[in-house]
Short mmCIF file of C-alpha atoms and ligand atoms in Angstrom, two decimals:
data_model
loop_
_atom_site.label_atom_id
_atom_site.label_comp_id
_atom_site.label_asym_id
_atom_site.label_seq_id
_atom_site.Cartn_x
_atom_site.Cartn_y
_atom_site.Cartn_z
CA MET A 1 108.02 56.25 -21.83
CA GLY A 2 108.39 58.14 -25.13
CA GLU A 3 105.68 58.19 -27.78
CA ILE A 4 102.25 57.45 -26.39
CA ASP A 5 101.40 53.77 -26.79
CA PRO A 6 97.84 53.19 -28.08
CA ALA A 7 97.29 51.05 -24.99
CA PHE A 8 97.53 54.14 -22.79
CA ILE A 9 94.83 56.03 -24.57
CA GLN A 10 91.90 56.46 -22.27
CA ALA A 11 88.45 55.29 -23.22
CA ILE A 12 86.44 58.32 -24.32
CA GLU A 13 84.52 58.58 -21.04
CA HIS A 14 87.78 58.76 -19.05
CA ARG A 15 89.61 61.25 -21.22
CA PRO A 16 90.57 64.44 -19.43
CA ASN A 17 88.71 67.35 -20.94
CA LEU A 18 91.46 69.49 -19.33
CA SER A 19 88.86 71.95 -18.21
CA GLY A 20 89.74 71.67 -14.50
CA VAL A 21 88.58 74.82 -12.74
CA GLU A 22 91.13 76.90 -10.80
CA ALA A 23 88.74 79.05 -8.78
CA GLY A 24 87.80 78.49 -5.15
CA GLY A 25 89.65 75.31 -4.45
CA ILE A 26 89.60 73.00 -1.49
CA PRO A 27 89.71 74.43 2.06
CA LEU A 28 93.06 75.28 3.64
CA ILE A 29 93.39 74.46 7.36
CA ASP A 30 96.11 75.68 9.72
CA LEU A 31 97.08 72.99 12.25
CA SER A 32 99.48 75.07 14.35
CA LEU A 33 97.26 74.63 17.44
CA LEU A 34 98.16 70.94 17.51
CA SER A 35 101.73 71.73 18.48
CA THR A 36 100.54 73.31 21.73
CA HIS A 37 97.24 71.55 22.52
CA SER A 38 96.61 67.90 23.23
CA LEU A 39 93.44 66.40 21.80
CA GLU A 40 93.29 63.62 24.36
CA GLY A 41 90.58 64.08 26.95
CA TYR A 42 89.52 67.16 25.12
CA CYS A 43 85.81 67.83 25.28
CA ILE A 44 83.99 69.35 22.35
CA ASP A 45 82.67 72.27 24.46
CA HIS A 46 86.06 73.72 25.32
CA PRO A 47 88.53 75.20 24.72
CA GLN A 48 87.01 77.32 21.99
CA THR A 49 90.09 77.34 19.80
CA ILE A 50 90.14 73.57 19.33
CA SER A 51 86.44 73.44 18.67
CA ASP A 52 86.87 76.00 15.88
CA LEU A 53 89.51 73.77 14.32
CA VAL A 54 87.27 70.70 14.69
CA GLU A 55 84.49 72.66 13.02
CA GLU A 56 86.74 73.50 10.06
CA ILE A 57 87.66 69.82 9.68
CA ALA A 58 83.96 68.88 9.83
CA SER A 59 82.88 71.35 7.13
CA ALA A 60 85.78 70.55 4.82
CA SER A 61 85.21 66.79 5.15
CA LYS A 62 81.49 67.15 4.58
CA ASP A 63 81.51 69.68 1.76
CA TRP A 64 84.61 68.53 -0.15
CA GLY A 65 86.00 65.29 1.30
CA PHE A 66 89.34 67.06 0.71
CA PHE A 67 91.40 69.80 2.37
CA GLN A 68 94.98 71.02 2.58
CA VAL A 69 96.86 71.47 5.85
CA ILE A 70 99.73 73.78 6.77
CA ASN A 71 101.76 74.05 10.02
CA HIS A 72 101.23 70.32 10.44
CA GLY A 73 104.44 69.51 12.29
CA VAL A 74 106.18 67.43 9.59
CA GLN A 75 109.64 68.95 9.12
CA PRO A 76 110.17 70.28 5.58
CA ASP A 77 113.71 68.82 5.43
CA LEU A 78 112.38 65.25 5.95
CA ARG A 79 110.14 65.77 2.99
CA ARG A 80 112.87 67.38 0.90
CA ARG A 81 115.15 64.42 1.58
CA VAL A 82 112.61 61.82 0.52
CA GLU A 83 111.70 63.85 -2.58
CA THR A 84 115.37 64.07 -3.59
CA THR A 85 116.14 60.38 -3.13
CA ALA A 86 112.86 59.36 -4.82
CA LYS A 87 113.90 61.37 -7.88
CA GLU A 88 117.33 59.69 -7.84
CA PHE A 89 115.70 56.29 -7.58
CA PHE A 90 113.38 56.86 -10.55
CA ASP A 91 116.39 58.10 -12.56
CA VAL A 92 118.28 54.79 -12.34
CA PRO A 93 118.06 52.46 -15.37
CA LEU A 94 114.99 50.29 -15.62
CA GLU A 95 117.04 47.06 -15.16
CA GLU A 96 118.07 48.33 -11.72
CA LYS A 97 114.52 49.30 -10.73
CA ARG A 98 113.29 45.91 -11.89
CA LYS A 99 115.42 44.28 -9.19
CA VAL A 100 112.91 45.57 -6.64
CA MET A 101 109.87 45.01 -8.82
CA ARG A 102 106.65 43.90 -7.18
CA ASP A 103 105.14 40.59 -8.27
CA GLU A 104 102.23 38.33 -7.46
CA VAL A 105 103.87 37.23 -4.22
CA ASN A 106 105.13 40.56 -2.94
CA PRO A 107 102.91 43.55 -3.75
CA LEU A 108 105.58 45.99 -2.49
CA GLY A 109 108.36 47.66 -4.46
CA TYR A 110 108.65 49.18 -7.92
CA TYR A 111 106.29 48.93 -10.86
CA ASP A 112 105.51 50.82 -13.99
CA SER A 113 102.34 50.67 -15.97
CA GLU A 114 103.78 48.72 -18.88
CA HIS A 115 104.96 45.86 -16.72
CA THR A 116 101.93 45.27 -14.56
CA LYS A 117 99.36 45.25 -17.34
CA ASN A 118 98.10 48.48 -15.85
CA VAL A 119 98.03 50.43 -19.08
CA ARG A 120 95.70 53.06 -17.75
CA ASP A 121 97.99 55.28 -15.75
CA TRP A 122 100.91 57.32 -17.13
CA LYS A 123 103.28 56.83 -14.19
CA GLU A 124 105.79 54.66 -12.36
CA VAL A 125 105.56 53.86 -8.67
CA PHE A 126 107.43 52.58 -5.61
CA ASP A 127 105.36 51.21 -2.66
CA PHE A 128 106.51 50.45 0.89
CA THR A 129 104.63 49.72 4.11
CA VAL A 130 104.97 51.82 7.25
CA ASP A 131 105.20 48.79 9.57
CA ASP A 132 107.74 46.34 8.20
CA PRO A 133 106.80 43.55 7.92
CA THR A 134 103.02 44.00 7.69
CA VAL A 135 100.59 41.14 8.34
CA ILE A 136 97.74 40.56 5.88
CA PRO A 137 95.55 37.55 4.94
CA LEU A 138 97.29 34.93 2.81
CA THR A 139 94.41 34.86 0.31
CA PRO A 140 91.22 36.86 -0.28
CA GLU A 141 89.09 33.73 0.29
CA PRO A 142 86.62 34.48 3.12
CA ASP A 143 87.11 31.08 4.82
CA ASP A 144 90.88 31.00 4.65
CA GLN A 145 92.19 32.15 8.06
CA ARG A 146 95.87 31.89 7.15
CA LEU A 147 98.00 35.02 7.32
CA ARG A 148 101.25 36.13 5.76
CA GLN A 149 103.85 38.82 6.22
CA ILE A 150 104.79 41.19 3.44
CA SER A 151 108.18 42.92 3.62
CA ASN A 152 109.60 45.99 1.95
CA GLN A 153 112.12 45.62 -0.87
CA TRP A 154 114.79 48.33 -0.85
CA PRO A 155 117.12 49.15 -3.73
CA ASP A 156 120.92 49.36 -3.18
CA TYR A 157 120.93 52.80 -4.73
CA PRO A 158 120.34 55.59 -3.71
CA THR A 159 122.10 54.54 -0.52
CA ASP A 160 120.06 56.74 1.81
CA PHE A 161 116.73 55.95 0.10
CA ARG A 162 115.55 53.55 2.79
CA ASP A 163 116.48 55.85 5.69
CA ALA A 164 114.85 58.84 4.06
CA CYS A 165 111.64 56.91 3.38
CA GLU A 166 111.46 55.43 6.87
CA GLU A 167 112.06 58.70 8.67
CA TYR A 168 109.51 60.51 6.53
CA CYS A 169 106.80 57.93 7.05
CA ARG A 170 107.19 57.99 10.83
CA ALA A 171 106.56 61.74 10.82
CA VAL A 172 103.54 61.44 8.52
CA GLU A 173 102.21 58.58 10.64
CA LYS A 174 102.08 60.96 13.64
CA LEU A 175 100.24 63.54 11.59
CA SER A 176 97.79 60.89 10.36
CA PHE A 177 96.88 59.94 13.95
CA LYS A 178 96.24 63.60 14.79
CA LEU A 179 94.00 63.99 11.77
CA LEU A 180 92.14 60.82 12.72
CA GLU A 181 91.58 62.26 16.20
CA LEU A 182 90.30 65.53 14.79
CA ILE A 183 87.90 63.61 12.57
CA SER A 184 86.69 61.59 15.52
CA LEU A 185 86.06 64.81 17.48
CA SER A 186 84.22 66.18 14.47
CA PHE A 187 81.60 63.42 14.92
CA GLY A 188 81.25 64.40 18.60
CA LEU A 189 83.17 61.24 19.63
CA PRO A 190 86.20 60.95 21.93
CA ALA A 191 89.47 61.85 20.19
CA LYS A 192 90.81 58.30 20.33
CA ARG A 193 87.64 56.49 19.27
CA PHE A 194 89.29 55.11 16.11
CA ASN A 195 92.78 54.46 17.45
CA ASP A 196 92.30 50.81 18.41
CA PHE A 197 91.56 50.01 14.78
CA PHE A 198 95.12 51.05 13.89
CA LYS A 199 97.16 48.96 16.38
CA ASP A 200 98.74 46.81 13.63
CA HIS A 201 97.97 49.18 10.84
CA THR A 202 98.48 48.21 7.19
CA SER A 203 99.32 51.72 5.98
CA PHE A 204 101.62 52.16 3.03
CA VAL A 205 103.41 54.95 1.20
CA ARG A 206 103.55 55.29 -2.57
CA LEU A 207 106.17 57.30 -4.41
CA ASN A 208 104.59 58.41 -7.70
CA HIS A 209 106.56 59.61 -10.71
CA TYR A 210 104.57 61.03 -13.62
CA PRO A 211 106.90 61.55 -16.63
CA PRO A 212 106.01 64.27 -19.17
CA CYS A 213 103.41 62.85 -21.55
CA PRO A 214 103.52 63.63 -25.32
CA SER A 215 99.70 63.58 -25.61
CA PRO A 216 98.34 64.79 -22.28
CA HIS A 217 94.81 65.09 -23.65
CA LEU A 218 94.72 61.35 -24.36
CA ALA A 219 96.04 59.94 -21.08
CA LEU A 220 95.77 60.45 -17.33
CA GLY A 221 98.43 60.10 -14.62
CA VAL A 222 95.80 58.40 -12.46
CA THR A 223 92.36 57.72 -13.80
CA ARG A 224 89.34 58.87 -11.76
CA HIS A 225 89.02 56.87 -8.54
CA LYS A 226 88.22 56.97 -4.83
CA ASP A 227 90.74 55.89 -2.21
CA ALA A 228 89.69 52.66 -0.46
CA VAL A 229 91.61 53.70 2.67
CA ALA A 230 90.72 55.50 5.93
CA LEU A 231 92.66 58.70 5.17
CA THR A 232 95.18 59.80 2.54
CA VAL A 233 97.91 62.31 3.41
CA LEU A 234 99.49 63.43 0.14
CA ALA A 235 102.60 65.48 -0.56
CA GLN A 236 102.62 66.91 -4.09
CA ASP A 237 105.38 68.95 -5.74
CA ASP A 238 104.88 72.35 -7.39
CA VAL A 239 103.83 71.04 -10.84
CA GLY A 240 100.13 70.42 -10.12
CA GLY A 241 97.81 67.95 -11.83
CA LEU A 242 95.61 66.60 -9.03
CA GLU A 243 91.92 67.35 -9.59
CA VAL A 244 89.00 66.75 -7.24
CA LYS A 245 85.39 66.28 -8.25
CA ARG A 246 83.39 69.06 -6.61
CA LYS A 247 80.37 67.63 -4.80
CA THR A 248 78.04 70.50 -5.62
CA ASP A 249 78.26 70.29 -9.43
CA GLY A 250 80.65 67.49 -10.44
CA GLU A 251 83.25 69.92 -11.90
CA TRP A 252 86.90 68.84 -11.76
CA ILE A 253 88.68 71.33 -9.50
CA LYS A 254 92.47 71.70 -9.60
CA VAL A 255 94.27 71.34 -6.27
CA LYS A 256 96.71 74.20 -6.20
CA PRO A 257 100.18 73.17 -4.98
CA ILE A 258 101.06 75.01 -1.75
CA PRO A 259 104.69 74.55 -0.67
CA ASP A 260 105.09 72.15 2.28
CA SER A 261 101.36 71.58 2.66
CA PHE A 262 99.66 68.17 2.62
CA VAL A 263 96.46 67.33 0.76
CA ILE A 264 94.17 65.26 2.97
CA ASN A 265 91.23 63.23 1.81
CA VAL A 266 88.65 61.14 3.57
CA GLY A 267 88.69 57.58 2.19
CA ASP A 268 86.03 54.91 1.79
CA ILE A 269 86.57 53.50 5.31
CA ILE A 270 85.66 56.78 6.99
CA GLN A 271 82.67 56.99 4.70
CA VAL A 272 81.48 53.62 6.07
CA TRP A 273 82.39 54.35 9.71
CA SER A 274 80.49 57.62 9.47
CA ASN A 275 77.49 55.98 7.80
CA ASP A 276 77.83 58.40 4.86
CA ARG A 277 78.13 61.59 6.93
CA TYR A 278 81.44 62.07 5.10
CA GLU A 279 81.99 60.82 1.57
CA SER A 280 85.09 59.59 -0.15
CA VAL A 281 85.38 61.87 -3.17
CA GLU A 282 86.56 61.05 -6.69
CA HIS A 283 89.84 62.50 -7.90
CA ARG A 284 92.27 62.07 -10.79
CA VAL A 285 95.66 63.27 -11.99
CA VAL A 286 96.15 65.00 -15.34
CA VAL A 287 99.60 64.93 -16.95
CA ASN A 288 101.40 67.54 -19.04
CA SER A 289 103.89 67.45 -21.91
CA GLU A 290 106.48 69.74 -20.28
CA ARG A 291 107.34 68.73 -16.74
CA GLU A 292 107.62 65.49 -14.82
CA ARG A 293 105.72 65.42 -11.53
CA PHE A 294 106.26 63.67 -8.20
CA SER A 295 103.75 62.97 -5.45
CA ILE A 296 103.82 60.92 -2.25
CA PRO A 297 100.53 59.65 -0.83
CA PHE A 298 100.53 58.06 2.64
CA PHE A 299 97.56 55.66 2.72
CA PHE A 300 96.43 55.32 6.34
CA ASN A 301 94.78 51.92 6.84
CA PRO A 302 93.52 49.90 9.85
CA SER A 303 94.78 46.47 11.01
CA HIS A 304 93.89 43.56 8.73
CA TYR A 305 91.52 41.97 11.31
CA VAL A 306 89.30 45.06 11.70
CA MET A 307 85.69 44.64 10.60
CA ILE A 308 84.55 47.85 8.92
CA LYS A 309 80.97 48.93 9.60
CA PRO A 310 79.10 52.08 10.57
CA LEU A 311 79.97 53.08 14.16
CA GLU A 312 77.26 52.24 16.68
CA GLU A 313 77.27 55.81 17.99
CA LEU A 314 76.46 57.12 14.52
CA VAL A 315 73.66 54.68 13.81
CA ASP A 316 70.09 54.93 15.00
CA GLU A 317 67.74 52.07 14.09
CA GLU A 318 64.87 54.48 13.50
CA LYS A 319 66.33 57.61 12.02
CA GLN A 320 69.77 56.61 10.75
CA PRO A 321 69.91 52.87 10.13
CA ALA A 322 73.26 51.39 9.11
CA LYS A 323 73.87 51.82 5.40
CA TYR A 324 76.58 49.14 5.09
CA LYS A 325 77.07 45.50 5.96
CA GLU A 326 80.33 44.86 7.73
CA TYR A 327 83.42 43.75 5.83
CA ASN A 328 86.86 42.58 6.84
CA TRP A 329 89.55 45.10 5.96
CA GLY A 330 92.31 42.52 5.30
CA LYS A 331 90.16 40.51 2.90
CA PHE A 332 89.05 43.66 1.12
CA PHE A 333 92.64 44.87 0.86
CA SER A 334 94.02 41.60 -0.50
CA THR A 335 91.17 41.27 -3.00
CA LYS A 336 91.94 44.74 -4.25
CA LYS A 337 95.69 44.09 -4.48
CA LEU A 338 95.07 40.90 -6.41
CA SER A 339 92.57 42.44 -8.79
CA ASN A 340 95.10 45.17 -9.61
CA PHE A 341 97.27 42.39 -10.88
CA LYS A 342 95.04 39.91 -12.51
CA LYS A 343 92.17 41.54 -14.27
CA LEU A 344 92.46 45.17 -14.84
CA TYR A 345 89.27 45.78 -16.74
CA VAL A 346 87.12 43.68 -14.47
CA GLU A 347 85.31 45.71 -11.86
CA ASN A 348 87.30 46.23 -8.67
CA ILE A 349 85.90 45.50 -5.22
CA GLN A 350 84.21 48.65 -3.87
CA ILE A 351 82.38 49.66 -0.69
CA ILE A 352 79.23 49.95 -2.79
CA HIS A 353 79.20 46.12 -2.78
CA PHE A 354 78.48 46.26 0.96
CA LYS A 355 75.78 48.93 0.74
CA ILE A 356 72.42 47.95 2.20
CA SER A 357 69.75 48.87 -0.29
CA GLU A 358 67.21 51.33 1.04
C1 LIG B 1 96.55 58.15 -5.60
C2 LIG B 1 96.30 59.56 -5.99
C3 LIG B 1 97.19 61.75 -6.46
C4 LIG B 1 98.45 62.42 -6.87
O1 LIG B 1 97.71 57.69 -5.76
O2 LIG B 1 95.58 57.51 -5.11
O3 LIG B 1 95.17 59.97 -5.99
O4 LIG B 1 98.46 63.66 -6.87
N1 LIG B 1 97.35 60.36 -6.26
O5 LIG B 1 99.42 61.74 -7.20
NI1 LIG B 2 93.88 58.64 -4.87
#
């Protein structure tokens, strides 16, 4: 990626105005209590310390849809190792990376924007699933019950790439379950209320590489979007570029890199489960002309057969009727994967399509 190709230039409405605000920022939450306290069987009334933490998670999820966590239990050296080998991987010649390129059959592996018709985003990517193989529907067709397995594609070099990625994702998987339990408690539900939905989870990890961009005011690393997932647990390096749309006034707020922290955001699935108590918030990535940037989102997703709908406990026919019709996660996921491939400028499937009009 050298000179900016006209195809990358964002439509006027999507252009970054680069006015992201530094002040305030998303809440920072210390999870050190989790290393000494179990959430299982925990009751919201006691002990006080956990209920304070649950309260922090509730306010951050409600007010921002985003927060950062520190003292989360993921060892910094696991993260360092995956960051180092990811950088080595992206440095190999394109012909090598193409050997593990994703295609219409296997959505996992390497891709860059030029080669997947995705001319919107100034980045290259490597995707792998946490459970390998992962089972998803064969096609997005609602009546087609057939399933298929998708398997990770690993490059020969760097030699410890696969090990580093696998070890890292197991640690982040543990953290994701703890966050899910905290979120469940924050609705006044038992800690493990959501866990059954994740028995054969379809979570995946994305290694993002954003090269320096010669015209950062004309392109974005990732255009504005919401994550269709349950939760995202993102590691970003010290360069910065992630911006979150503040709910109160729609300003783009920069997410300040904090060493070894993770940025957490509530995705569309939690928005539906919670019947809009929490909202999945828009975010984007701006690029710069000086420094390349790396980030690693872990997208925490339920099993393909889970039907997503507002939780019974959070619905009340009279006062809080369900705001969404149910949808099948696997079908939604495969429709989305396919539309990424086939028809970029056609509207993607969104939870709004399942909204019950009021
Ligand atoms: C994403 C995303 C943010 C980042 O991949 O969905 O929002 O900082 N990434 O890379
Ligand atoms: Ni995102």
